[in-house]
Short mmCIF file of N, CA, C and O in Angstrom, two decimals:
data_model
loop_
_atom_site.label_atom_id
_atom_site.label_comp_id
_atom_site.label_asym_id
_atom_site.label_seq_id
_atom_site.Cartn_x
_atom_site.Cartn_y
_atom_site.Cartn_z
N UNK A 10 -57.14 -13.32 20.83
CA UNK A 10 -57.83 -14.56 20.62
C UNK A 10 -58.73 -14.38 19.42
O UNK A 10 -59.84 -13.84 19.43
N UNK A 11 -58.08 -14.94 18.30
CA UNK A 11 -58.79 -14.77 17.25
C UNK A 11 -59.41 -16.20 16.04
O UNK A 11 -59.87 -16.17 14.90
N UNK A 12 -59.13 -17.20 16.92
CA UNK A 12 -59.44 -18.13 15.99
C UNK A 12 -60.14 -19.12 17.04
O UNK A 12 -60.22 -18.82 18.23
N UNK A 13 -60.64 -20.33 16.51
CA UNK A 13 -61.55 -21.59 17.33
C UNK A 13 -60.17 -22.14 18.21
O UNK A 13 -60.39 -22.47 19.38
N UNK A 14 -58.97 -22.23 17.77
CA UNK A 14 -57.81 -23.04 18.68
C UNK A 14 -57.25 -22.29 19.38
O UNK A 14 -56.43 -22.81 20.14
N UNK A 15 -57.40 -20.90 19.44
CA UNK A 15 -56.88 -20.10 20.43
C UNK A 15 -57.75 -20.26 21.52
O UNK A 15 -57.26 -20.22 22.64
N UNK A 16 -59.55 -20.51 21.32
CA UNK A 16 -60.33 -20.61 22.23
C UNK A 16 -60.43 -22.12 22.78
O UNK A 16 -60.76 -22.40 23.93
N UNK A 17 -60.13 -22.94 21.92
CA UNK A 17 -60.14 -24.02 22.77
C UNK A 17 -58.42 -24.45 23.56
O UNK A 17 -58.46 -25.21 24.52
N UNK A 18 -57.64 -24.15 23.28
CA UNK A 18 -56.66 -24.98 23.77
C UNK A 18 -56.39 -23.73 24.92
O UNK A 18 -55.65 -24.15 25.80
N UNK A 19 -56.73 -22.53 25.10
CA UNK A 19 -56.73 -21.55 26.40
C UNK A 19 -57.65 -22.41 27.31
O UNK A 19 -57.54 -22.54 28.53
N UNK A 20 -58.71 -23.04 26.41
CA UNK A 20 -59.90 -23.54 27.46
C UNK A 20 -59.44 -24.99 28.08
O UNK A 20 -60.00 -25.19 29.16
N UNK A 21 -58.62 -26.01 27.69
CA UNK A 21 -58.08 -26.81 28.31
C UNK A 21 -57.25 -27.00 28.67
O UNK A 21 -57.02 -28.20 28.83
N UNK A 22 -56.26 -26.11 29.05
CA UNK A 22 -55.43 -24.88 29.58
C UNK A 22 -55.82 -24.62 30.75
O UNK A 22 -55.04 -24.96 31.65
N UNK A 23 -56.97 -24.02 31.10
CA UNK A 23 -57.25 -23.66 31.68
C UNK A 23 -58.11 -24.46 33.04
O UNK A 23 -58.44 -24.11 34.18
N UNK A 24 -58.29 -26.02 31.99
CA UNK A 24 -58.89 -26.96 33.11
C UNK A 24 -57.64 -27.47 33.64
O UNK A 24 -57.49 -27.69 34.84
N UNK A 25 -57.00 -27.60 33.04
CA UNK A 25 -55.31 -28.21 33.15
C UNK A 25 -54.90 -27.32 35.39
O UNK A 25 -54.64 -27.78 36.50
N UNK A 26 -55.08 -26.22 34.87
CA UNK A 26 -54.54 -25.39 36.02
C UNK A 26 -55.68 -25.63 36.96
O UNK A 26 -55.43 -25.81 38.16
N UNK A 27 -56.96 -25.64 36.49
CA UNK A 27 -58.06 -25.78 37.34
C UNK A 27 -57.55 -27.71 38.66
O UNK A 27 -57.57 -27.69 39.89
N UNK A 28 -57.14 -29.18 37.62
CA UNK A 28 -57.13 -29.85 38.24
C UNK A 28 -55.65 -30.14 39.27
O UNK A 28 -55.42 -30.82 40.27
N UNK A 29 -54.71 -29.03 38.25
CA UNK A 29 -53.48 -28.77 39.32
C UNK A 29 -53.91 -28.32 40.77
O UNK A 29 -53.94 -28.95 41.83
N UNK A 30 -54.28 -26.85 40.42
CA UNK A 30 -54.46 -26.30 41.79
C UNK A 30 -55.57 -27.52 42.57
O UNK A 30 -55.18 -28.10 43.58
N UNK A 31 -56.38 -27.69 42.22
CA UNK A 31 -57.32 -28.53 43.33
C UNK A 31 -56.64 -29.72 44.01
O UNK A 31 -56.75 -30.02 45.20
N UNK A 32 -55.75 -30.49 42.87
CA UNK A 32 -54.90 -31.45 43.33
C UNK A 32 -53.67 -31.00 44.72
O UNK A 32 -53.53 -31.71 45.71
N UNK A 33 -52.82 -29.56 44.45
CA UNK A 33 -52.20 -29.10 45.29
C UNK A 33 -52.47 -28.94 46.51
O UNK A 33 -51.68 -29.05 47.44
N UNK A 34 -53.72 -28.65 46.58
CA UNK A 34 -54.56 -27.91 47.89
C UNK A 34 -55.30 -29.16 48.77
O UNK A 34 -55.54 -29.08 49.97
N UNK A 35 -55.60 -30.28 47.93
CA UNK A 35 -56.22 -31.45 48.72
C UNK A 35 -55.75 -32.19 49.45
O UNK A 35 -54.55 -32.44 49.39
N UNK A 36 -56.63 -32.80 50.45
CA UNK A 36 -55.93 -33.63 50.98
C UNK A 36 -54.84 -34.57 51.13
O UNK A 36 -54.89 -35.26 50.12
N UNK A 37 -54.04 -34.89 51.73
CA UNK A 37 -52.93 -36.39 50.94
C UNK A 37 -52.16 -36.17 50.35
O UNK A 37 -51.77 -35.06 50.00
N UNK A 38 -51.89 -36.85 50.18
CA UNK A 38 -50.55 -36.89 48.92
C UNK A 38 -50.94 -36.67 47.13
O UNK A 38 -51.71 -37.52 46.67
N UNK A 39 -50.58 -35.93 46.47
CA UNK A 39 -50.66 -35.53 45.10
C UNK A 39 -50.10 -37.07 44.41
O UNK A 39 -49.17 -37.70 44.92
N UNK A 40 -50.76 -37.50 43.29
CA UNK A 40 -50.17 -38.55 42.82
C UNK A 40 -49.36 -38.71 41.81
O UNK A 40 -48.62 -39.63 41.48
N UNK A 41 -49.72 -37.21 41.15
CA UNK A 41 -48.78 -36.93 40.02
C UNK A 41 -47.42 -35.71 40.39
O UNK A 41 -47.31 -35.35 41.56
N UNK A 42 -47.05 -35.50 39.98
CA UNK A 42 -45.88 -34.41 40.05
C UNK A 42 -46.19 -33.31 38.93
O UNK A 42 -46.93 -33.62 38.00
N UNK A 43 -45.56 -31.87 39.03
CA UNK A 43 -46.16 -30.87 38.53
C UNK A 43 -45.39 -30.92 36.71
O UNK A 43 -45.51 -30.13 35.77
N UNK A 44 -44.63 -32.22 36.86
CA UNK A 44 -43.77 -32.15 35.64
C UNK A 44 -44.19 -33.14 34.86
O UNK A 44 -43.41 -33.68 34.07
N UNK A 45 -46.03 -33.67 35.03
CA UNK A 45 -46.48 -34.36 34.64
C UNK A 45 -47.49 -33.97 33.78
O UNK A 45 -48.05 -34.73 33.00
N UNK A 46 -47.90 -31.92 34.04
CA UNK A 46 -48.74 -31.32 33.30
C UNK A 46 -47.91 -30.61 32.42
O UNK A 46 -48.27 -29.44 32.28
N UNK A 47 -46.97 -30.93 31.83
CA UNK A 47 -45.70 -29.93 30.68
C UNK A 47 -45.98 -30.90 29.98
O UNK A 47 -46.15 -30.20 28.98
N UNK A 48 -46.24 -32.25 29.49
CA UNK A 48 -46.52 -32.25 28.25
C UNK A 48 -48.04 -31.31 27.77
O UNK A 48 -47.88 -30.27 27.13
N UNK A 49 -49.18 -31.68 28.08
CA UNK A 49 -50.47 -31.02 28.25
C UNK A 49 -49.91 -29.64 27.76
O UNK A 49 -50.21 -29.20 26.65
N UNK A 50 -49.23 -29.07 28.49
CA UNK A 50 -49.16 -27.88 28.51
C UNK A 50 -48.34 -27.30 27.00
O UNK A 50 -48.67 -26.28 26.39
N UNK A 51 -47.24 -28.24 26.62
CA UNK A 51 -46.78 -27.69 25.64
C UNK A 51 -47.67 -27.98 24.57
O UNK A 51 -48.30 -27.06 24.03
N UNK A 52 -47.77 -28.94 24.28
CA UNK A 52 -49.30 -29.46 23.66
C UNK A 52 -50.07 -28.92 22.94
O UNK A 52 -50.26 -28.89 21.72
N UNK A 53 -50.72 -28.32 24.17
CA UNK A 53 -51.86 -26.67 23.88
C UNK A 53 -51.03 -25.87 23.24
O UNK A 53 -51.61 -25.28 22.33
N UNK A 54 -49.86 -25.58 23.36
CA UNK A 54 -49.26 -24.14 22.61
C UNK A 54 -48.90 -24.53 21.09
O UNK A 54 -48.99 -23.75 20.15
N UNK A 55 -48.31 -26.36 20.97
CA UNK A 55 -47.97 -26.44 19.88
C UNK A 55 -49.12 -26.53 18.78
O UNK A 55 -49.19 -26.26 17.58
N UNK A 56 -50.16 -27.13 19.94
CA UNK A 56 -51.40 -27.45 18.64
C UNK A 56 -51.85 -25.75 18.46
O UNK A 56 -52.08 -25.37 17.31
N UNK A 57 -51.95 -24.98 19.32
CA UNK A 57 -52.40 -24.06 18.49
C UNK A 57 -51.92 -22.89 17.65
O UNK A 57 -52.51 -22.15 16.87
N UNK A 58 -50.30 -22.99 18.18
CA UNK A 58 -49.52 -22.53 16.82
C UNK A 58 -50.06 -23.41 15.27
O UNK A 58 -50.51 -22.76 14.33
N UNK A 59 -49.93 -24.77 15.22
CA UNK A 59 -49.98 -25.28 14.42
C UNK A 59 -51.25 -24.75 13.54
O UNK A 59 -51.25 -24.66 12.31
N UNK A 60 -52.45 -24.39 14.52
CA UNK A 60 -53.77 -24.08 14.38
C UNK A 60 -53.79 -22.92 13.59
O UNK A 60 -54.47 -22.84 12.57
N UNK A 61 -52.94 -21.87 14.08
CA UNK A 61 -53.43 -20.44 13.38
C UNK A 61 -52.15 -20.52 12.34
O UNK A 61 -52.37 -19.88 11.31
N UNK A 62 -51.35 -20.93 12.36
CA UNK A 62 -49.93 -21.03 11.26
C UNK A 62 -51.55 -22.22 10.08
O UNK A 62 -50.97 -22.74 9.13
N UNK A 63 -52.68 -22.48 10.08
CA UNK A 63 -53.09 -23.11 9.11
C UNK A 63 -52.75 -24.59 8.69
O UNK A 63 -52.71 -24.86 7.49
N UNK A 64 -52.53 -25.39 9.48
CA UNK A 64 -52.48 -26.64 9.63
C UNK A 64 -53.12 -27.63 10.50
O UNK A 64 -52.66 -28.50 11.24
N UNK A 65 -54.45 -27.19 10.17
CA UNK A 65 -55.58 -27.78 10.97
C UNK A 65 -55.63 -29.35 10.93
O UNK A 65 -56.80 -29.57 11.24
N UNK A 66 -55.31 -30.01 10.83
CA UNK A 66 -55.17 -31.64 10.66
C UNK A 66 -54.34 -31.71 11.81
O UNK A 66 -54.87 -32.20 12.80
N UNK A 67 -52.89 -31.24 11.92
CA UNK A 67 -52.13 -31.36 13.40
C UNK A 67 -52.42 -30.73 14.17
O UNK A 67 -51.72 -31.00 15.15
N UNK A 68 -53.37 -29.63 14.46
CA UNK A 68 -53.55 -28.87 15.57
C UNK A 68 -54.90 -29.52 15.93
O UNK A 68 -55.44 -29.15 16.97
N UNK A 69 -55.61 -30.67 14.98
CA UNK A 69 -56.43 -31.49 15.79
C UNK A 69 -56.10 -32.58 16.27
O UNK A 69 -56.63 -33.11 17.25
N UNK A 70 -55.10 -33.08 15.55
CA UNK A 70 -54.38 -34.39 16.13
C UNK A 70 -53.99 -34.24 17.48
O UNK A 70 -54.26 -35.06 18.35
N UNK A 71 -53.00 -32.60 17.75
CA UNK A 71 -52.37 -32.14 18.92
C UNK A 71 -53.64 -32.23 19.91
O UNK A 71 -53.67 -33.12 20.75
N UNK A 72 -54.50 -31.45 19.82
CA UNK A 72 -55.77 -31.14 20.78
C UNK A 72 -56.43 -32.30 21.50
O UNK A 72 -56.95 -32.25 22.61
N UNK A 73 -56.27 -33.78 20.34
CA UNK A 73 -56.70 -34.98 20.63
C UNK A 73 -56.03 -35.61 21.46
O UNK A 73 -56.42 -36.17 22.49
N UNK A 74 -54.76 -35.53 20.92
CA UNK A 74 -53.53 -36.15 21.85
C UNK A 74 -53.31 -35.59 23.73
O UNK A 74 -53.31 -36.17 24.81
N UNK A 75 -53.14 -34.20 23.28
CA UNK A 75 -53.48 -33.46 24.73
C UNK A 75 -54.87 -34.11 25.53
O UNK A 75 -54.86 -34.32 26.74
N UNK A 76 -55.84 -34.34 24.81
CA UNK A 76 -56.93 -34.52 25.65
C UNK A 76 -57.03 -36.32 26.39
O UNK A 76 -57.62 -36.89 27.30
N UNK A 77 -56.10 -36.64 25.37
CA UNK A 77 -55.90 -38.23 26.01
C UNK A 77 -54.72 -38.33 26.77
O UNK A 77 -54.55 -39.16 27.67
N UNK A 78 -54.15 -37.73 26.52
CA UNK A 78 -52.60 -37.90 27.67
C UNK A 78 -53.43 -37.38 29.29
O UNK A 78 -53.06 -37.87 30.36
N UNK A 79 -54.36 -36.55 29.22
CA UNK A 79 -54.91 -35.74 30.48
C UNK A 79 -55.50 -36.73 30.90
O UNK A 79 -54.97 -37.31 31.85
N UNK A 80 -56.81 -37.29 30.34
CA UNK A 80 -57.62 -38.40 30.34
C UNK A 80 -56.72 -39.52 31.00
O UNK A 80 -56.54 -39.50 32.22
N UNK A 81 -56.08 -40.60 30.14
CA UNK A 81 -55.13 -41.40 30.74
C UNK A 81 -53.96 -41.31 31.75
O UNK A 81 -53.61 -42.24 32.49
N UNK A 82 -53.45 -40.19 31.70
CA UNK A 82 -52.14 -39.93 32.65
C UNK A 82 -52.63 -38.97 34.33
O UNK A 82 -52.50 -39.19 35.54
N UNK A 83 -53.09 -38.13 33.66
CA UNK A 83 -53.61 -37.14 34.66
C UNK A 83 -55.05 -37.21 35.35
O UNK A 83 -55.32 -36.64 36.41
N UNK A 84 -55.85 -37.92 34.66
CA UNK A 84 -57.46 -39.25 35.23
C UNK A 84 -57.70 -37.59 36.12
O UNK A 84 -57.18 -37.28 37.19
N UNK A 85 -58.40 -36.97 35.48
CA UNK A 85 -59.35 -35.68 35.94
C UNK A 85 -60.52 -36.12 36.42
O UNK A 85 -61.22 -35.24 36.92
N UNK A 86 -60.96 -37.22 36.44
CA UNK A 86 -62.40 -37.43 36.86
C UNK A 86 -62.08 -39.12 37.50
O UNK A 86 -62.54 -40.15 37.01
N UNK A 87 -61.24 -39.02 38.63
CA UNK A 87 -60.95 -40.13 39.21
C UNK A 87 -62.33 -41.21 39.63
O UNK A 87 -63.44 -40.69 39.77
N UNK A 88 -62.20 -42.48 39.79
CA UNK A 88 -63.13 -43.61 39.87
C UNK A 88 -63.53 -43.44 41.42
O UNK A 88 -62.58 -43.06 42.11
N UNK A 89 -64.58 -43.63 42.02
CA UNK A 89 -65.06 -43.18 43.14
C UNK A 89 -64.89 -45.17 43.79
O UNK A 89 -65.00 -46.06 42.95
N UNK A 90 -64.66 -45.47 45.02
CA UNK A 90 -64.39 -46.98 44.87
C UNK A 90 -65.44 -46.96 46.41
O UNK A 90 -65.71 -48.01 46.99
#
């Protein structure tokens, strides 16, 4: 781990697995399916190839994109009703 995108996209990566597992283990029924965190997931690897290959414009676009597909698709911080 030698650059800022190796540390960040391990780090939302790593929340990625954090809201899987909690989702797996909870109560009810899961609302997403586990083939719903592979985009996210490739995501992180492409933006940060893109990142250390020196094409920092798409490996922020990627990082952005990942963080809104999670946000919108995967709703990590569900609405309390």
């Amino acid at each position: 781990m030698q650059t800022p995108y190796d540390f960040i996209t391990v780090a939302i990566f790593a929340g990625l697995i954090v809201i899987f597992l909690q989702r797996s283990v909870g109560e009810g029924e899961s609302q997403d399916s586990i083939w719903s965190y592979l985009p996210p997931s490739v995501g992180c690897a492409l933006a940060n190839y893109a990142g250390n290959e020196g094409y920092d414009l798409v490996a922020i676009a990627g990082i952005l994109a990942v963080l809104a597909y999670s946000w919108f698709v995967l709703k990590p911080f569900p609405t309390r009703s």
